mmCIF file of C-alpha atoms in Angstrom:
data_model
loop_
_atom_site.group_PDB
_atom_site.id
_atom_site.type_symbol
_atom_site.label_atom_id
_atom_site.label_comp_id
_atom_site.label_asym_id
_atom_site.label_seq_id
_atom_site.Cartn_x
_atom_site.Cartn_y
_atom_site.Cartn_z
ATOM 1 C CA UNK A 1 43.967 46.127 -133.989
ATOM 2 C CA UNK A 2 40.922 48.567 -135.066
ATOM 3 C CA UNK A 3 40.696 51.333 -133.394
ATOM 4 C CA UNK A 4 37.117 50.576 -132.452
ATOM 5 C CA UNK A 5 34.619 51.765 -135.225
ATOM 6 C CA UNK A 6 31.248 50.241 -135.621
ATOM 7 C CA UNK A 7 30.084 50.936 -139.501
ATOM 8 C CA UNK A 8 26.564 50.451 -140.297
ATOM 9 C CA UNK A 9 25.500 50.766 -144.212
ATOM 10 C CA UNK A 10 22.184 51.644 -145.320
ATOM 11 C CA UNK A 11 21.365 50.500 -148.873
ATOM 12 C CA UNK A 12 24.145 49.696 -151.486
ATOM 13 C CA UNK A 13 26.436 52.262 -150.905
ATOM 14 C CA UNK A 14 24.059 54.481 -149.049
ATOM 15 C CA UNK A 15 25.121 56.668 -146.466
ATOM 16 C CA UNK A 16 27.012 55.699 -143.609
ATOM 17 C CA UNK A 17 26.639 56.331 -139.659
ATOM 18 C CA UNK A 18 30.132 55.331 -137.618
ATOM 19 C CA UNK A 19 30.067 55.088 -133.972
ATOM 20 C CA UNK A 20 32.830 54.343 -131.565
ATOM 21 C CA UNK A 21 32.649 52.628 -128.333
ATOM 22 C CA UNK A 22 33.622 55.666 -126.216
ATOM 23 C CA UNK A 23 30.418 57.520 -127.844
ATOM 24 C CA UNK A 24 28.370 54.502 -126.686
ATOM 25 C CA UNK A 25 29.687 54.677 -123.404
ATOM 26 C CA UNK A 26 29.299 58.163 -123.009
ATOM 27 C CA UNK A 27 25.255 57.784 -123.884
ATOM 28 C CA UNK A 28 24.598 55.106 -121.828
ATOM 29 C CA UNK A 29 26.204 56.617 -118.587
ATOM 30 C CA UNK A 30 23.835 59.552 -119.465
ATOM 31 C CA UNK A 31 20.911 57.238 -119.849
ATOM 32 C CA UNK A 32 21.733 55.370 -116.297
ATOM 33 C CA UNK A 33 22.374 59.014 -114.665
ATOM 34 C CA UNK A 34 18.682 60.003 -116.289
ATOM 35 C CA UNK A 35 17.335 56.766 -114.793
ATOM 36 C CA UNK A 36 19.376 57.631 -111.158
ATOM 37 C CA UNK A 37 17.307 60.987 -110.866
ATOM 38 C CA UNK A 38 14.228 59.855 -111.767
ATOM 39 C CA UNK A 39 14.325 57.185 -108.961
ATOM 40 C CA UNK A 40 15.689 59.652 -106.383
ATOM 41 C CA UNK A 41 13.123 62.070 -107.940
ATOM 42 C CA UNK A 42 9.976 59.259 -107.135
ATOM 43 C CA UNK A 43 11.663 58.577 -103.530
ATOM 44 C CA UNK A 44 11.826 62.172 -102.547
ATOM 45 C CA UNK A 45 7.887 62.358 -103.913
ATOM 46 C CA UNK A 46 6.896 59.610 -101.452
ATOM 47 C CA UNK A 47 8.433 61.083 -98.269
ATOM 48 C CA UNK A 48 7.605 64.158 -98.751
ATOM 49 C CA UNK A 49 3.864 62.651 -99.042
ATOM 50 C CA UNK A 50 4.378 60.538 -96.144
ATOM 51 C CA UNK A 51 5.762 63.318 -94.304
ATOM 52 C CA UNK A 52 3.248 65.509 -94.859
ATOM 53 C CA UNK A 53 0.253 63.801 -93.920
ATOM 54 C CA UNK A 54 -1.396 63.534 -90.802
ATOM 55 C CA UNK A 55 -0.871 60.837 -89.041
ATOM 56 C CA UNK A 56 -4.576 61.066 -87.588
ATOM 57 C CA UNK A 57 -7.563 60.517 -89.776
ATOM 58 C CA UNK A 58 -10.569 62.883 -89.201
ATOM 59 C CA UNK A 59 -12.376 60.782 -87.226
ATOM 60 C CA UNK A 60 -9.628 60.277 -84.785
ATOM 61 C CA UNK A 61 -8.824 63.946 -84.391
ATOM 62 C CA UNK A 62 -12.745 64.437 -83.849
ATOM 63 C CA UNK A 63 -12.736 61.686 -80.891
ATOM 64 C CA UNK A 64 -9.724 63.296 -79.696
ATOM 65 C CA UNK A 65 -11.349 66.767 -79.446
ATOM 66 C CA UNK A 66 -14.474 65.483 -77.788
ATOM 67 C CA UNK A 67 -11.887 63.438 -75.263
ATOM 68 C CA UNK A 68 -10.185 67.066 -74.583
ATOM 69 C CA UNK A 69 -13.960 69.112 -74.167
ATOM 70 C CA UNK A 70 -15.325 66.059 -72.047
ATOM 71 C CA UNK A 71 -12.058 66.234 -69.610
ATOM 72 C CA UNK A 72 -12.667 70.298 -69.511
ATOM 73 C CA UNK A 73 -16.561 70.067 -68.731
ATOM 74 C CA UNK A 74 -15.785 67.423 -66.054
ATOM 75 C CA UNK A 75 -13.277 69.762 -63.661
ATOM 76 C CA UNK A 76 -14.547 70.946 -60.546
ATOM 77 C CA UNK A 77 -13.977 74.624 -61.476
ATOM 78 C CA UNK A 78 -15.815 76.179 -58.741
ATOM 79 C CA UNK A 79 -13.999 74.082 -56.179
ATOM 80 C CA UNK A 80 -10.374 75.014 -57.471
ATOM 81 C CA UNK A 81 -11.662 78.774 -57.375
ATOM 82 C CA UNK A 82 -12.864 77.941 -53.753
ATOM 83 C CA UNK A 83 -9.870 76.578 -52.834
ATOM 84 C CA UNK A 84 -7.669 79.247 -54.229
ATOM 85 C CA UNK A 85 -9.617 81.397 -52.604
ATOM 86 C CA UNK A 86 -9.241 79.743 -49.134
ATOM 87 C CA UNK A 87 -5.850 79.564 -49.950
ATOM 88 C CA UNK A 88 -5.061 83.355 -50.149
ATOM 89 C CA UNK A 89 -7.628 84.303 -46.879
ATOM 90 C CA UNK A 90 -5.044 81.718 -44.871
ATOM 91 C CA UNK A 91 -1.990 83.113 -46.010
ATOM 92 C CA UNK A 92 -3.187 86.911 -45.033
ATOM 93 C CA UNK A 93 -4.436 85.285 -42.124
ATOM 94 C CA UNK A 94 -0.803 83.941 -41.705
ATOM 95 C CA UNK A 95 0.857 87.018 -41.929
ATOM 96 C CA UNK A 96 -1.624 89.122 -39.270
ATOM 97 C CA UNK A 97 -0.266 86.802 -36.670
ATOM 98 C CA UNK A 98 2.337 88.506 -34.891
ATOM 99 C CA UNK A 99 4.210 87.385 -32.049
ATOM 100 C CA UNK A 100 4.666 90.299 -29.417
ATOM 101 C CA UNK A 101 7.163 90.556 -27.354
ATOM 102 C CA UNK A 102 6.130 91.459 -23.435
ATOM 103 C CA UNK A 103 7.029 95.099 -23.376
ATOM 104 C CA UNK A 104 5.059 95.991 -26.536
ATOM 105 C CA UNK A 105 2.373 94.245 -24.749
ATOM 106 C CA UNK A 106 2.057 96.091 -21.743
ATOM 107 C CA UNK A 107 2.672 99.310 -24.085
ATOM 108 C CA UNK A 108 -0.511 98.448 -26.035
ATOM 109 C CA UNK A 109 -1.856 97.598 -22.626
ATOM 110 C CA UNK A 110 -1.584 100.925 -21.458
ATOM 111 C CA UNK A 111 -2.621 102.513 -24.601
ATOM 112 C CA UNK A 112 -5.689 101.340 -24.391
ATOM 113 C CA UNK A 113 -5.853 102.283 -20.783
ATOM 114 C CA UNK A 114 -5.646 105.603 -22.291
ATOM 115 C CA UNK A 115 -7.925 105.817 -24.595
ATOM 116 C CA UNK A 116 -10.693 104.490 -22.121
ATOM 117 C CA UNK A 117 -9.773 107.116 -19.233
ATOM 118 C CA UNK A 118 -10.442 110.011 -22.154
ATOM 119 C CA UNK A 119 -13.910 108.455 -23.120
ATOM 120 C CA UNK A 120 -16.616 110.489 -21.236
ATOM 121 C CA UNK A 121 -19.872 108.309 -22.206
ATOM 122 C CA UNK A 122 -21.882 106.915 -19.334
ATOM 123 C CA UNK A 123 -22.949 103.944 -21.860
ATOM 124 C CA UNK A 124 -19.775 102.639 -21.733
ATOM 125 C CA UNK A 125 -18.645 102.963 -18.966
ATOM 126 C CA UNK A 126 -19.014 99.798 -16.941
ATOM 127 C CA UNK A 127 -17.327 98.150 -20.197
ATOM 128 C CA UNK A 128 -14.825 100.548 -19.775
ATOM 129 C CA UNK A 129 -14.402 99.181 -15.906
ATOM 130 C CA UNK A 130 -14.450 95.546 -16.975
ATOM 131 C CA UNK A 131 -11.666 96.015 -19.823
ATOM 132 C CA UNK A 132 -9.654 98.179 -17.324
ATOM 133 C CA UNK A 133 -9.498 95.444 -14.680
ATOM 134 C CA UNK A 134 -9.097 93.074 -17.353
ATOM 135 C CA UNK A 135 -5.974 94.545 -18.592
ATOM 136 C CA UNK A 136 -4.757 95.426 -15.188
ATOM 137 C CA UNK A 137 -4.908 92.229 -13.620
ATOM 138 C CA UNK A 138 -4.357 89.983 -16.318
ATOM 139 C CA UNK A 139 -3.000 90.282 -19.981
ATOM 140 C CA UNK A 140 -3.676 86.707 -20.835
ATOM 141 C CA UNK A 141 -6.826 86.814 -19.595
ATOM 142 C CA UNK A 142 -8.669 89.028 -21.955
ATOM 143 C CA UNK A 143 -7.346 87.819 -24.912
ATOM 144 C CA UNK A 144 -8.815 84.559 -24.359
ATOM 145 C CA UNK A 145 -11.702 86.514 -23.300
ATOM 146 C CA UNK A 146 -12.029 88.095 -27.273
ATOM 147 C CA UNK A 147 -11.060 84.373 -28.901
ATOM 148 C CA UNK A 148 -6.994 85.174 -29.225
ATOM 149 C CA UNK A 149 -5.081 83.193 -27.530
ATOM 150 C CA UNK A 150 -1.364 82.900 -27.431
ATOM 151 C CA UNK A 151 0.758 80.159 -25.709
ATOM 152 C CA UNK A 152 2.551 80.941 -22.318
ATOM 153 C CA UNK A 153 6.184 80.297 -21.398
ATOM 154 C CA UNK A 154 7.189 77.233 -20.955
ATOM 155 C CA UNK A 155 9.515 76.923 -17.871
ATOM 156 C CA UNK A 156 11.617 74.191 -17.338
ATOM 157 C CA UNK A 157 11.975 73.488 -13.302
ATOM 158 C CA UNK A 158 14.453 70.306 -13.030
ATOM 159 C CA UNK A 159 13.496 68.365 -10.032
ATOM 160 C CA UNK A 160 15.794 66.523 -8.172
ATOM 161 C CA UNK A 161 14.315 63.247 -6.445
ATOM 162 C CA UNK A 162 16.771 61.247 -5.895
ATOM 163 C CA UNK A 163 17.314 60.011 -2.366
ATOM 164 C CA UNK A 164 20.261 60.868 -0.725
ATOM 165 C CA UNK A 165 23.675 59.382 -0.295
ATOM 166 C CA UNK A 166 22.624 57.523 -4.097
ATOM 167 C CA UNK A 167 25.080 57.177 -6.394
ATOM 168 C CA UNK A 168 24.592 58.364 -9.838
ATOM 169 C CA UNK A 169 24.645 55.965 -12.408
ATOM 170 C CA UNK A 170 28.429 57.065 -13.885
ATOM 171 C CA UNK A 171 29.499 56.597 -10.619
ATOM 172 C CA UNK A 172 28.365 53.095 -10.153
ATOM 173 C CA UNK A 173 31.687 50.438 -10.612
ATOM 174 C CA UNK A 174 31.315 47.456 -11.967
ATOM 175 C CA UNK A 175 32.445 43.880 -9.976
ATOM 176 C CA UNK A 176 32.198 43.497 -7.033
ATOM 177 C CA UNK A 177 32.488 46.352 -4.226
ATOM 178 C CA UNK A 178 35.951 47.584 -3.605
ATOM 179 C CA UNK A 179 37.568 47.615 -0.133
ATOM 180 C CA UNK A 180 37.861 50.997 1.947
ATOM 181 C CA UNK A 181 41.688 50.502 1.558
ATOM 182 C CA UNK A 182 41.814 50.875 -2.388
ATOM 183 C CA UNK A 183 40.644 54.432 -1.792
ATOM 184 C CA UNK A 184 38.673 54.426 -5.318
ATOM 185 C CA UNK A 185 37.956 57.038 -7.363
ATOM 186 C CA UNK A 186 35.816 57.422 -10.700
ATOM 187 C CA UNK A 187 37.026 59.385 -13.655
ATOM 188 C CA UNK A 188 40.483 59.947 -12.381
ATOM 189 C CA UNK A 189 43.435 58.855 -14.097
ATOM 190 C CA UNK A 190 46.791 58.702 -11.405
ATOM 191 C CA UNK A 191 50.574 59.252 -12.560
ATOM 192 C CA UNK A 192 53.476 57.310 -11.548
ATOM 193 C CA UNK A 193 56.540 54.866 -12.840
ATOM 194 C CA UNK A 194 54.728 51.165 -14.166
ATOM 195 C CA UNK A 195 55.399 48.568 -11.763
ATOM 196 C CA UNK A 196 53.045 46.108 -14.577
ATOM 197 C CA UNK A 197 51.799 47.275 -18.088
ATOM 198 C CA UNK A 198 48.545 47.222 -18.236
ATOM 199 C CA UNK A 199 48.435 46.420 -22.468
ATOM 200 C CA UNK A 200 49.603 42.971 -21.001
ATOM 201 C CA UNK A 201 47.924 42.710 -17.518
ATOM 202 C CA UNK A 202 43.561 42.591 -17.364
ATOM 203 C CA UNK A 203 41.556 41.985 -14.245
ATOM 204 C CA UNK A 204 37.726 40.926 -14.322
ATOM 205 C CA UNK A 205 37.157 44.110 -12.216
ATOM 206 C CA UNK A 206 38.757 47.633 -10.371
ATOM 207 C CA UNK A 207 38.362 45.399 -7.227
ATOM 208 C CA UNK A 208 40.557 43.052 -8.821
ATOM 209 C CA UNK A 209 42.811 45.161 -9.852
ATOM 210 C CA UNK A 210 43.435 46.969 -6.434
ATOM 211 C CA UNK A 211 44.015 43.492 -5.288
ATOM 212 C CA UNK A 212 46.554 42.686 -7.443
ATOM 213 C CA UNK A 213 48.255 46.637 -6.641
ATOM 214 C CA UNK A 214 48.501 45.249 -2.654
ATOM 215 C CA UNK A 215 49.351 41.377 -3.542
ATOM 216 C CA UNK A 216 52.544 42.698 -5.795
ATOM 217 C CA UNK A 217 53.369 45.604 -2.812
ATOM 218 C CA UNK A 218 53.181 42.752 -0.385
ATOM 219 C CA UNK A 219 55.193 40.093 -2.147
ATOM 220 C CA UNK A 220 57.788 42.528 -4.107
ATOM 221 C CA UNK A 221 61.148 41.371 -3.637
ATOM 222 C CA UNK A 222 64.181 44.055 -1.916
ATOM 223 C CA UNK A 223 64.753 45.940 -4.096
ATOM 224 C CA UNK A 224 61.751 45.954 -6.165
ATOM 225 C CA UNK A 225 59.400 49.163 -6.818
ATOM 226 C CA UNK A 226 56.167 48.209 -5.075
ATOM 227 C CA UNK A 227 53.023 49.474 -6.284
ATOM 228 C CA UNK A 228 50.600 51.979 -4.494
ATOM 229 C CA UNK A 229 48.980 53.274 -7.480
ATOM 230 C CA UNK A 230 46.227 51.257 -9.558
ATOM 231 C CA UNK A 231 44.654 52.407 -12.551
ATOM 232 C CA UNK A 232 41.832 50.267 -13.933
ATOM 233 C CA UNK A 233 39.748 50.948 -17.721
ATOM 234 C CA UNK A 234 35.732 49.793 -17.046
ATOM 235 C CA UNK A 235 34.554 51.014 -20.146
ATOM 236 C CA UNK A 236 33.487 47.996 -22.787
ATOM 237 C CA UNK A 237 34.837 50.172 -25.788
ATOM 238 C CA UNK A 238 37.815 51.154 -24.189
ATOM 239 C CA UNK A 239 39.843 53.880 -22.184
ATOM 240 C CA UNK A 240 41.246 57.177 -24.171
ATOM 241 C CA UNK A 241 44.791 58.142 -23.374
ATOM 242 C CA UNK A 242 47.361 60.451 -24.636
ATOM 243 C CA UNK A 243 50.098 58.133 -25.745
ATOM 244 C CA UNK A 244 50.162 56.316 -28.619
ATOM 245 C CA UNK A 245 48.893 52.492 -27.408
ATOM 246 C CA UNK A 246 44.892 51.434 -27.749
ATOM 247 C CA UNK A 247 44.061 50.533 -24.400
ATOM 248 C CA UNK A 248 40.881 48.431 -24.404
ATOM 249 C CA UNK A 249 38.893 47.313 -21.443
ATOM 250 C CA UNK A 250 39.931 45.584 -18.376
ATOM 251 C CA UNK A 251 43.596 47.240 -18.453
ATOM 252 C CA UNK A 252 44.796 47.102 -15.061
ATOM 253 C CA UNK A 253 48.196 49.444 -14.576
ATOM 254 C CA UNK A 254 50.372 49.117 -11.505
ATOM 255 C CA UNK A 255 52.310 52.348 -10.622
ATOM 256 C CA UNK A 256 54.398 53.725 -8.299
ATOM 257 C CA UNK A 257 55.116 56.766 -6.929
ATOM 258 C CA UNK A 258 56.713 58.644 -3.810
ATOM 259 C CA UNK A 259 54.051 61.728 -4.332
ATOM 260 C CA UNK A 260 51.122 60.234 -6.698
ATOM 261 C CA UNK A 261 50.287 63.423 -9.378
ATOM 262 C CA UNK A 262 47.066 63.346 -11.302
ATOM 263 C CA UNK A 263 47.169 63.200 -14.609
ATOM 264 C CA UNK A 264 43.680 64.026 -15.743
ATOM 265 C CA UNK A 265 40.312 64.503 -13.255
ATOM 266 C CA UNK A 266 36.421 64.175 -14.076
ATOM 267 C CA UNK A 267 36.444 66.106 -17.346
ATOM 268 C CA UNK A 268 39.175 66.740 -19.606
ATOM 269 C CA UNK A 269 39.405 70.292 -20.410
ATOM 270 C CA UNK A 270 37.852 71.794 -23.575
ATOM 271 C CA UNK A 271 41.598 73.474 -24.507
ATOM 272 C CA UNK A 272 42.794 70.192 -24.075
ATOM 273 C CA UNK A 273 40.130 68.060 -26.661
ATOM 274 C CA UNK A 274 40.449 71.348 -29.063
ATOM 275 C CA UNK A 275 44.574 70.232 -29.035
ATOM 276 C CA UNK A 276 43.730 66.228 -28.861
ATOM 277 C CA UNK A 277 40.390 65.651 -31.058
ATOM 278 C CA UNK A 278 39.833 62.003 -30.091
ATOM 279 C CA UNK A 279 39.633 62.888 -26.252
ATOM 280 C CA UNK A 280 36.252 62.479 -24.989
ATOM 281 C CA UNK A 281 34.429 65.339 -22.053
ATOM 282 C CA UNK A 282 34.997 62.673 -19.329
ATOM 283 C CA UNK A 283 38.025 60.663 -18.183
ATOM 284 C CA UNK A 284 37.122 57.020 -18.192
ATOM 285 C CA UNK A 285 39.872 55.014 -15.756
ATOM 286 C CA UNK A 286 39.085 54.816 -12.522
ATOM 287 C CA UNK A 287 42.420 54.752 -9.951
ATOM 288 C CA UNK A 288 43.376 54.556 -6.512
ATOM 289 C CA UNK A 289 46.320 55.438 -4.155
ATOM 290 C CA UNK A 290 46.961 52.511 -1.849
ATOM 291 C CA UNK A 291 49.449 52.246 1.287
ATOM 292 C CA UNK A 292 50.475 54.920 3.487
#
């Protein structure tokens, strides 16, 4: 095979131009690289053109400029000074108020007291006589008297009006009343060996469950522990105890013991809710001690 020479002859035997096909090649990658830069040459042209102008015309730039001076002309200067103005007097006026304490009261008090006894004029005298008594019988008198006035202390006085031999509302049981002989008593939680669980054993009310103390004490077979202790939860969310049950409402415990020992009375003690976190301030059950 040829080795890939193009011949072209000019006239009979003229001269001759050869030209191989890697030459070609060679000039027309140069060509299409030539034609590359130009078009990257023409793109970069545009952008920077497009780049470069403003995206406003003149006419919009002048509407915009009015917008900006009309918008400027328009703001209440004057009344933003005024108010700046009124601004800073307050804030001075803010930080002249002082609130005196009693002692440095009575020491301006008698300052002034002072300075009136040395004043020898007989022109001012009589307003030196009205400002003495002023300040001598009553401080918060004169400075109402020159416009300052200051608010007094407000004292708390609880009054009690509640008519005697009342019970206070914690105190009040719910159900029906409970007989002398349950020997009730509110926020008071008694200790002693169960006779009946209360988890397991509810009663509508603490009368109810005092009765059910004497009916199992009266019907308890030889033998068989009878109960003289009766602890009853009234609370709707529940009573709080130490062990590790949840003992809702209506729990009704039967106990016995020889000498009944309280376990917890009115308030549990702050020690004791710093050790046990869930304890509330008051005891909730309500117990009694019945029999002899």
């Amino acid at each position: 095979m040829a080795r890939g020479a193009v011949v072209w002859g000019r006239g009979g035997g003229g001269g001759k131009f050869c030209c191989s096909f890697k030459r070609i090649t060679v000039v027309v990658c140069c060509v299409n690289l030539v034609a590359a830069l130009l078009v990257l040459r023409t793109f970069y042209t545009s952008f920077s053109l497009v780049s470069s102008s403003d995206p406003f015309s003149v006419d919009q730039l002048e509407r915009i400029q009015e917008s900006i001076r009309v918008r400027r002309d328009a703001e209440p200067v004057e009344l933003v000074r005024a108010v700046r103005k009124l601004r800073k007097e307050l804030l001075k006026d803010e930080k002249r108020v002082l609130k005196l304490p009693q002692p440095v009261k009575q020491k301006l008090a008698n300052e002034i007291l002072q300075k009136l006894q040395s004043v020898k004029d007989n022109n001012v005298t009589e307003q030196r006589e009205m400002l003495k008594r002023a300040l001598a019988s009553n401080w918060q008198m004169l400075l109402e008297a020159i416009g300052l006035w200051l608010p007094a202390d407000v004292v708390h006085t609880e009054h009690n009006d509640k008519p005697e031999n009342e019970q206070d509302l914690e105190e009040i049981i719910p159900g029906r009343p409970l007989p002398p002989e349950c020997h009730a008593k509110t926020h008071t939680d008694y200790d002693g060996a169960a006779v009946r669980w209360g988890l397991t054993h509810h009663q509508e009310s603490a009368a109810d469950c005092c009765q059910a103390c004497l009916d199992q004490a009266k019907n308890a077979k030889p033998g068989e522990m009878k109960c003289n202790i009766w602890v009853y939860c009234p609370s709707e969310f529940g009573c709080y105890s130490p062990d590790i049950y949840k003992h809702k409402h209506q729990e009704c415990w039967l106990k016995q013991a020889e000498k009944p020992r309280l376990n917890f009375k009115d308030e549990y003690s702050e020690s004791y809710r710093n050790n046990h976190p869930n304890a509330p301030v008051v005891v909730p059950w309500i117990s009694g001690i019945v029999g002899a």
